Short mmCIF file of N, CA, C and O in Angstrom, two decimals:
data_model
loop_
_atom_site.label_atom_id
_atom_site.label_comp_id
_atom_site.label_asym_id
_atom_site.label_seq_id
_atom_site.Cartn_x
_atom_site.Cartn_y
_atom_site.Cartn_z
N UNK A 134 14.28 17.14 -10.96
CA UNK A 134 14.45 18.46 -10.36
C UNK A 134 13.29 19.32 -10.83
O UNK A 134 12.96 19.34 -12.00
N UNK A 135 12.70 20.04 -9.91
CA UNK A 135 11.59 20.92 -10.29
C UNK A 135 12.13 22.16 -11.00
O UNK A 135 13.29 22.53 -10.85
N UNK A 136 11.26 22.77 -11.75
CA UNK A 136 11.68 23.97 -12.49
C UNK A 136 12.06 25.09 -11.55
O UNK A 136 13.03 25.82 -11.79
N UNK A 137 11.31 25.22 -10.46
CA UNK A 137 11.62 26.27 -9.49
C UNK A 137 12.95 25.99 -8.78
O UNK A 137 13.71 26.91 -8.50
N UNK A 138 13.22 24.73 -8.50
CA UNK A 138 14.48 24.36 -7.86
C UNK A 138 15.66 24.72 -8.78
O UNK A 138 16.68 25.20 -8.34
N UNK A 139 15.47 24.53 -10.10
CA UNK A 139 16.49 24.89 -11.07
C UNK A 139 16.78 26.39 -11.00
O UNK A 139 17.94 26.80 -10.96
N UNK A 140 15.72 27.19 -10.96
CA UNK A 140 15.90 28.64 -10.88
C UNK A 140 16.62 29.01 -9.59
O UNK A 140 17.56 29.80 -9.60
N UNK A 141 16.21 28.41 -8.49
CA UNK A 141 16.82 28.71 -7.20
C UNK A 141 18.31 28.33 -7.18
O UNK A 141 19.14 29.08 -6.66
N UNK A 142 18.64 27.19 -7.78
CA UNK A 142 20.03 26.73 -7.79
C UNK A 142 20.95 27.62 -8.61
O UNK A 142 22.15 27.68 -8.35
N UNK A 143 20.41 28.30 -9.62
CA UNK A 143 21.25 29.08 -10.53
C UNK A 143 21.07 30.59 -10.42
O UNK A 143 21.67 31.34 -11.19
N UNK A 144 20.27 31.06 -9.46
CA UNK A 144 19.99 32.49 -9.38
C UNK A 144 21.21 33.33 -8.98
O UNK A 144 21.24 34.52 -9.24
N UNK A 145 22.21 32.72 -8.41
CA UNK A 145 23.43 33.47 -8.07
C UNK A 145 24.24 33.80 -9.32
O UNK A 145 24.99 34.78 -9.34
N UNK A 146 24.08 33.00 -10.37
CA UNK A 146 24.86 33.17 -11.59
C UNK A 146 24.14 33.92 -12.70
O UNK A 146 24.78 34.52 -13.56
N UNK A 147 22.79 33.86 -12.70
CA UNK A 147 22.01 34.45 -13.78
C UNK A 147 20.82 35.21 -13.22
O UNK A 147 20.35 34.91 -12.11
N UNK A 148 20.26 36.15 -13.96
CA UNK A 148 19.08 36.88 -13.49
C UNK A 148 17.87 35.95 -13.37
O UNK A 148 17.66 35.06 -14.21
N UNK A 149 17.09 36.15 -12.34
CA UNK A 149 15.92 35.31 -12.08
C UNK A 149 14.94 35.39 -13.24
O UNK A 149 14.36 34.37 -13.65
N UNK A 150 14.76 36.57 -13.81
CA UNK A 150 13.82 36.73 -14.92
C UNK A 150 14.21 35.83 -16.09
O UNK A 150 13.36 35.13 -16.65
N UNK A 151 15.48 35.80 -16.43
CA UNK A 151 15.95 34.97 -17.55
C UNK A 151 15.79 33.48 -17.21
O UNK A 151 15.38 32.68 -18.05
N UNK A 152 16.12 33.09 -15.98
CA UNK A 152 16.00 31.69 -15.58
C UNK A 152 14.55 31.23 -15.59
O UNK A 152 14.25 30.11 -16.02
N UNK A 153 13.65 32.10 -15.13
CA UNK A 153 12.23 31.75 -15.12
C UNK A 153 11.72 31.54 -16.54
O UNK A 153 10.95 30.62 -16.80
N UNK A 154 12.14 32.41 -17.44
CA UNK A 154 11.72 32.27 -18.83
C UNK A 154 12.25 30.97 -19.41
O UNK A 154 11.54 30.24 -20.10
N UNK A 155 13.50 30.65 -19.14
CA UNK A 155 14.12 29.42 -19.62
C UNK A 155 13.42 28.18 -19.04
O UNK A 155 13.18 27.21 -19.76
N UNK A 156 13.08 28.24 -17.76
CA UNK A 156 12.44 27.09 -17.09
C UNK A 156 10.95 27.00 -17.37
O UNK A 156 10.32 25.99 -17.06
N UNK A 157 10.37 28.06 -17.91
CA UNK A 157 8.94 28.03 -18.22
C UNK A 157 8.06 28.23 -17.00
O UNK A 157 6.99 27.64 -16.89
N UNK A 158 8.52 29.06 -16.07
CA UNK A 158 7.76 29.35 -14.86
C UNK A 158 7.68 30.86 -14.71
O UNK A 158 8.62 31.58 -15.09
N UNK A 159 6.56 31.35 -14.19
CA UNK A 159 6.44 32.80 -14.01
C UNK A 159 7.32 33.25 -12.84
O UNK A 159 7.57 32.48 -11.90
N UNK A 160 7.76 34.48 -12.90
CA UNK A 160 8.60 35.01 -11.83
C UNK A 160 7.83 35.04 -10.52
O UNK A 160 8.36 34.66 -9.47
N UNK A 161 6.58 35.46 -10.58
CA UNK A 161 5.77 35.50 -9.36
C UNK A 161 5.53 34.10 -8.82
O UNK A 161 5.50 33.89 -7.60
N UNK A 162 5.37 33.12 -9.71
CA UNK A 162 5.21 31.73 -9.29
C UNK A 162 6.45 31.20 -8.60
O UNK A 162 6.36 30.46 -7.61
N UNK A 163 7.62 31.61 -9.10
CA UNK A 163 8.87 31.19 -8.47
C UNK A 163 8.97 31.74 -7.06
O UNK A 163 9.29 31.01 -6.12
N UNK A 164 8.68 33.04 -6.89
CA UNK A 164 8.79 33.63 -5.57
C UNK A 164 7.72 33.08 -4.62
O UNK A 164 7.96 32.92 -3.42
N UNK A 165 6.55 32.76 -5.14
CA UNK A 165 5.51 32.14 -4.31
C UNK A 165 5.96 30.75 -3.86
O UNK A 165 5.75 30.36 -2.70
N UNK A 166 6.62 30.03 -4.76
CA UNK A 166 7.14 28.69 -4.43
C UNK A 166 8.17 28.77 -3.30
O UNK A 166 8.19 27.92 -2.41
N UNK A 167 9.02 29.79 -3.35
CA UNK A 167 10.06 29.93 -2.32
C UNK A 167 9.48 30.19 -0.94
O UNK A 167 10.06 29.77 0.06
N UNK A 168 8.36 30.89 -0.88
CA UNK A 168 7.75 31.24 0.41
C UNK A 168 6.82 30.17 0.94
O UNK A 168 6.43 30.21 2.11
N UNK A 169 6.44 29.23 0.09
CA UNK A 169 5.48 28.21 0.47
C UNK A 169 6.12 27.20 1.42
O UNK A 169 7.26 26.79 1.21
N UNK A 170 5.41 26.78 2.46
CA UNK A 170 5.98 25.76 3.36
C UNK A 170 6.01 24.40 2.65
O UNK A 170 5.27 24.18 1.69
N UNK A 171 6.84 23.48 3.11
CA UNK A 171 6.91 22.16 2.48
C UNK A 171 5.56 21.44 2.59
O UNK A 171 4.84 21.57 3.59
N UNK A 172 5.24 20.64 1.59
CA UNK A 172 3.98 19.90 1.58
C UNK A 172 4.03 18.75 2.58
O UNK A 172 5.10 18.36 3.06
N UNK A 173 2.88 18.18 2.86
CA UNK A 173 2.81 17.03 3.76
C UNK A 173 3.61 15.86 3.19
O UNK A 173 4.29 15.14 3.90
N UNK A 174 3.54 15.68 1.86
CA UNK A 174 4.27 14.60 1.22
C UNK A 174 5.77 14.81 1.36
O UNK A 174 6.52 13.87 1.62
N UNK A 175 6.24 16.05 1.16
CA UNK A 175 7.67 16.33 1.28
C UNK A 175 8.15 16.07 2.71
O UNK A 175 9.23 15.49 2.91
N UNK A 176 7.36 16.45 3.69
CA UNK A 176 7.72 16.20 5.08
C UNK A 176 7.74 14.70 5.38
O UNK A 176 8.64 14.20 6.07
N UNK A 177 6.75 13.97 4.84
CA UNK A 177 6.70 12.52 5.04
C UNK A 177 7.90 11.85 4.37
O UNK A 177 8.49 10.91 4.92
N UNK A 178 8.27 12.33 3.18
CA UNK A 178 9.44 11.78 2.49
C UNK A 178 10.71 12.03 3.29
O UNK A 178 11.59 11.16 3.35
N UNK A 179 10.81 13.20 3.91
CA UNK A 179 11.99 13.50 4.73
C UNK A 179 12.09 12.56 5.92
O UNK A 179 13.17 12.07 6.26
N UNK A 180 10.95 12.30 6.58
CA UNK A 180 10.95 11.37 7.72
C UNK A 180 11.30 9.95 7.27
O UNK A 180 12.08 9.25 7.90
N UNK A 181 10.71 9.54 6.13
CA UNK A 181 10.99 8.21 5.60
C UNK A 181 12.45 8.07 5.20
O UNK A 181 13.09 7.05 5.46
N UNK A 182 12.99 9.12 4.59
CA UNK A 182 14.39 9.10 4.19
C UNK A 182 15.32 8.98 5.40
O UNK A 182 16.32 8.26 5.35
N UNK A 183 14.96 9.64 6.49
CA UNK A 183 15.77 9.54 7.71
C UNK A 183 15.78 8.09 8.21
O UNK A 183 16.83 7.57 8.62
N UNK A 184 14.63 7.43 8.17
CA UNK A 184 14.55 6.03 8.60
C UNK A 184 15.36 5.13 7.66
O UNK A 184 16.08 4.25 8.11
N UNK A 185 15.24 5.40 6.35
CA UNK A 185 16.00 4.61 5.37
C UNK A 185 17.49 4.76 5.61
O UNK A 185 18.24 3.77 5.61
N UNK A 186 17.94 5.97 5.84
CA UNK A 186 19.37 6.20 6.08
C UNK A 186 19.84 5.50 7.35
O UNK A 186 20.94 4.96 7.39
N UNK A 187 19.01 5.52 8.39
CA UNK A 187 19.39 4.86 9.63
C UNK A 187 19.50 3.35 9.44
O UNK A 187 20.48 2.72 9.87
N UNK A 188 18.51 2.75 8.77
CA UNK A 188 18.53 1.31 8.52
C UNK A 188 19.74 0.94 7.66
O UNK A 188 20.43 -0.03 7.93
N UNK A 189 20.00 1.74 6.65
CA UNK A 189 21.13 1.48 5.75
C UNK A 189 22.45 1.57 6.52
O UNK A 189 23.34 0.74 6.33
N UNK A 190 22.57 2.57 7.39
CA UNK A 190 23.79 2.72 8.19
C UNK A 190 23.96 1.56 9.17
O UNK A 190 25.08 1.05 9.34
N UNK A 191 22.86 1.13 9.80
CA UNK A 191 22.95 0.02 10.75
C UNK A 191 23.34 -1.28 10.07
O UNK A 191 23.94 -2.16 10.69
N UNK A 192 23.00 -1.40 8.78
CA UNK A 192 23.37 -2.61 8.04
C UNK A 192 24.77 -2.48 7.45
O UNK A 192 25.20 -3.35 6.68
N UNK A 193 25.46 -1.41 7.81
CA UNK A 193 26.80 -1.10 7.29
C UNK A 193 26.81 -1.00 5.77
O UNK A 193 27.73 -1.43 5.10
N UNK A 194 25.71 -0.45 5.25
CA UNK A 194 25.62 -0.19 3.82
C UNK A 194 25.30 -1.40 2.96
O UNK A 194 25.42 -1.34 1.75
N UNK A 195 24.86 -2.50 3.58
CA UNK A 195 24.62 -3.71 2.81
C UNK A 195 23.17 -3.85 2.34
O UNK A 195 22.93 -4.49 1.33
N UNK A 196 22.22 -3.32 3.09
CA UNK A 196 20.80 -3.52 2.75
C UNK A 196 20.40 -2.70 1.54
O UNK A 196 20.74 -1.54 1.40
N UNK A 197 19.64 -3.35 0.67
CA UNK A 197 19.05 -2.71 -0.49
C UNK A 197 17.58 -2.41 -0.22
O UNK A 197 17.10 -2.49 0.92
N UNK A 198 16.85 -2.13 -1.29
CA UNK A 198 15.45 -1.74 -1.16
C UNK A 198 14.60 -2.80 -0.46
O UNK A 198 13.80 -2.47 0.41
N UNK A 199 14.75 -4.05 -0.83
CA UNK A 199 13.89 -5.10 -0.30
C UNK A 199 14.05 -5.25 1.21
O UNK A 199 13.07 -5.28 1.95
N UNK A 200 15.28 -5.33 1.67
CA UNK A 200 15.51 -5.50 3.11
C UNK A 200 15.17 -4.24 3.88
O UNK A 200 14.66 -4.31 5.01
N UNK A 201 15.43 -3.08 3.30
CA UNK A 201 15.06 -1.83 3.98
C UNK A 201 13.55 -1.75 4.10
O UNK A 201 13.02 -1.35 5.15
N UNK A 202 12.83 -2.15 3.07
CA UNK A 202 11.37 -2.15 3.13
C UNK A 202 10.88 -3.08 4.24
O UNK A 202 9.96 -2.73 4.99
N UNK A 203 11.51 -4.24 4.38
CA UNK A 203 11.15 -5.16 5.46
C UNK A 203 11.40 -4.56 6.83
O UNK A 203 10.57 -4.70 7.75
N UNK A 204 12.51 -3.87 6.99
CA UNK A 204 12.81 -3.22 8.27
C UNK A 204 11.82 -2.09 8.57
O UNK A 204 11.43 -1.89 9.72
N UNK A 205 11.43 -1.37 7.54
CA UNK A 205 10.44 -0.30 7.74
C UNK A 205 9.11 -0.90 8.23
O UNK A 205 8.47 -0.35 9.12
N UNK A 206 8.72 -2.01 7.63
CA UNK A 206 7.48 -2.68 8.04
C UNK A 206 7.58 -3.17 9.47
O UNK A 206 6.62 -3.09 10.24
N UNK A 207 8.75 -3.68 9.87
CA UNK A 207 8.94 -4.12 11.26
C UNK A 207 8.82 -2.96 12.23
O UNK A 207 8.43 -3.15 13.39
N UNK A 208 9.20 -1.78 11.79
CA UNK A 208 9.09 -0.59 12.64
C UNK A 208 7.69 0.01 12.62
O UNK A 208 7.43 1.02 13.24
N UNK A 209 6.81 -0.60 11.86
CA UNK A 209 5.43 -0.12 11.81
C UNK A 209 5.21 0.99 10.80
O UNK A 209 4.19 1.67 10.85
N UNK A 210 6.15 1.19 9.90
CA UNK A 210 6.00 2.23 8.88
C UNK A 210 5.55 1.60 7.58
O UNK A 210 6.11 0.60 7.13
N UNK A 211 4.55 2.19 6.97
CA UNK A 211 4.03 1.68 5.72
C UNK A 211 4.55 2.54 4.57
O UNK A 211 4.42 3.77 4.60
N UNK A 212 5.15 1.89 3.58
CA UNK A 212 5.65 2.62 2.42
C UNK A 212 5.64 1.69 1.21
O UNK A 212 5.91 0.50 1.34
N UNK A 213 5.31 2.22 0.07
CA UNK A 213 5.31 1.46 -1.16
C UNK A 213 6.75 1.19 -1.60
O UNK A 213 7.62 2.05 -1.43
N UNK A 214 6.99 0.03 -2.18
CA UNK A 214 8.35 -0.33 -2.60
C UNK A 214 8.90 0.64 -3.64
O UNK A 214 10.10 0.91 -3.68
N UNK A 215 8.02 1.19 -4.48
CA UNK A 215 8.47 2.13 -5.50
C UNK A 215 8.92 3.45 -4.87
O UNK A 215 9.89 4.06 -5.32
N UNK A 216 8.23 3.85 -3.81
CA UNK A 216 8.61 5.09 -3.12
C UNK A 216 9.97 4.94 -2.44
O UNK A 216 10.82 5.83 -2.51
N UNK A 217 10.16 3.81 -1.78
CA UNK A 217 11.44 3.54 -1.12
C UNK A 217 12.56 3.49 -2.17
O UNK A 217 13.62 4.08 -1.99
N UNK A 218 12.31 2.82 -3.29
CA UNK A 218 13.31 2.72 -4.35
C UNK A 218 13.65 4.11 -4.90
O UNK A 218 14.81 4.42 -5.14
N UNK A 219 12.63 4.95 -5.10
CA UNK A 219 12.86 6.29 -5.64
C UNK A 219 13.69 7.13 -4.68
O UNK A 219 14.67 7.78 -5.09
N UNK A 220 13.34 7.10 -3.40
CA UNK A 220 14.10 7.88 -2.41
C UNK A 220 15.55 7.40 -2.34
O UNK A 220 16.47 8.20 -2.26
N UNK A 221 15.73 6.09 -2.39
CA UNK A 221 17.09 5.56 -2.35
C UNK A 221 17.87 5.96 -3.60
O UNK A 221 19.04 6.34 -3.52
N UNK A 222 17.23 5.89 -4.76
CA UNK A 222 17.90 6.24 -6.01
C UNK A 222 18.27 7.72 -6.05
O UNK A 222 19.39 8.08 -6.38
N UNK A 223 17.33 8.58 -5.67
CA UNK A 223 17.55 10.03 -5.72
C UNK A 223 18.68 10.44 -4.77
O UNK A 223 19.46 11.34 -5.07
N UNK A 224 18.79 9.75 -3.64
CA UNK A 224 19.79 10.12 -2.63
C UNK A 224 21.01 9.19 -2.66
O UNK A 224 21.80 9.18 -1.71
N UNK A 225 21.15 8.44 -3.74
CA UNK A 225 22.31 7.57 -3.98
C UNK A 225 22.58 6.62 -2.80
O UNK A 225 23.72 6.46 -2.36
N UNK A 226 21.53 5.99 -2.31
CA UNK A 226 21.67 4.98 -1.25
C UNK A 226 21.55 3.63 -1.94
O UNK A 226 20.53 3.31 -2.54
N UNK A 227 22.61 2.84 -1.86
CA UNK A 227 22.63 1.55 -2.54
C UNK A 227 23.11 0.46 -1.60
O UNK A 227 23.98 0.68 -0.79
N UNK A 228 22.53 -0.70 -1.78
CA UNK A 228 22.97 -1.85 -1.02
C UNK A 228 24.08 -2.57 -1.77
O UNK A 228 24.42 -2.23 -2.90
N UNK A 229 24.63 -3.58 -1.13
CA UNK A 229 25.65 -4.39 -1.78
C UNK A 229 24.92 -5.41 -2.63
O UNK A 229 23.93 -5.98 -2.22
N UNK A 230 25.42 -5.65 -3.80
CA UNK A 230 24.79 -6.63 -4.68
C UNK A 230 24.13 -5.94 -5.84
O UNK A 230 24.62 -4.95 -6.35
N UNK A 231 23.00 -6.45 -6.24
CA UNK A 231 22.29 -5.89 -7.38
C UNK A 231 22.25 -6.88 -8.52
O UNK A 231 22.49 -8.07 -8.34
N UNK A 232 21.97 -6.42 -9.71
CA UNK A 232 21.82 -7.33 -10.85
C UNK A 232 23.07 -8.18 -11.11
O UNK A 232 22.97 -9.36 -11.42
N UNK A 233 24.23 -7.61 -10.98
CA UNK A 233 25.45 -8.37 -11.24
C UNK A 233 25.71 -9.44 -10.19
O UNK A 233 26.32 -10.47 -10.48
N UNK A 234 25.27 -9.22 -8.97
CA UNK A 234 25.50 -10.18 -7.89
C UNK A 234 24.74 -11.47 -8.15
O UNK A 234 25.25 -12.56 -7.93
N UNK A 235 23.52 -11.38 -8.66
CA UNK A 235 22.73 -12.59 -8.95
C UNK A 235 23.37 -13.38 -10.07
O UNK A 235 23.44 -14.60 -10.02
N UNK A 236 23.84 -12.69 -11.09
CA UNK A 236 24.45 -13.38 -12.22
C UNK A 236 25.71 -14.13 -11.77
O UNK A 236 25.95 -15.26 -12.21
N UNK A 237 26.52 -13.52 -10.91
CA UNK A 237 27.74 -14.19 -10.48
C UNK A 237 27.42 -15.38 -9.57
O UNK A 237 28.13 -16.37 -9.58
N UNK A 238 26.33 -15.33 -8.81
CA UNK A 238 25.94 -16.46 -7.97
C UNK A 238 25.48 -17.62 -8.84
O UNK A 238 25.78 -18.77 -8.56
N UNK A 239 24.73 -17.33 -9.91
CA UNK A 239 24.25 -18.38 -10.80
C UNK A 239 25.42 -19.07 -11.51
O UNK A 239 25.37 -20.25 -11.78
N UNK A 240 26.43 -18.30 -11.82
CA UNK A 240 27.57 -18.86 -12.55
C UNK A 240 28.49 -19.64 -11.62
O UNK A 240 29.47 -20.20 -12.07
N UNK A 241 28.21 -19.66 -10.34
CA UNK A 241 29.01 -20.41 -9.39
C UNK A 241 30.20 -19.63 -8.86
O UNK A 241 31.11 -20.21 -8.30
N UNK A 242 30.20 -18.31 -9.02
CA UNK A 242 31.30 -17.48 -8.52
C UNK A 242 30.86 -16.82 -7.21
O UNK A 242 30.44 -15.70 -7.18
N UNK A 243 30.94 -17.51 -6.13
CA UNK A 243 30.48 -17.01 -4.83
C UNK A 243 31.41 -15.96 -4.32
O UNK A 243 32.42 -16.01 -3.90
#
């Protein structure tokens, strides 16, 4: 979470001046951040996240990072596996399986 986002999330409960001091950001910097349009990266992440959510929903929640990355590539979208993993982690998008699933397959518990 960014420092400015922290101030914005709590400004209804506490004075902005106190929150800015606590977060280590200037008050004018906070207000400038609020008026600034989203960056190109933030917009690209939003578009990528929408695609990830659609792929995840179409798989009925079963696809994880690897399969979602493959589907993105099939759609002609280029994204690093770490970026896809981060977006999925931050937005709590998880596939079925994971580390425990491999261990149970090895042990013969299908």
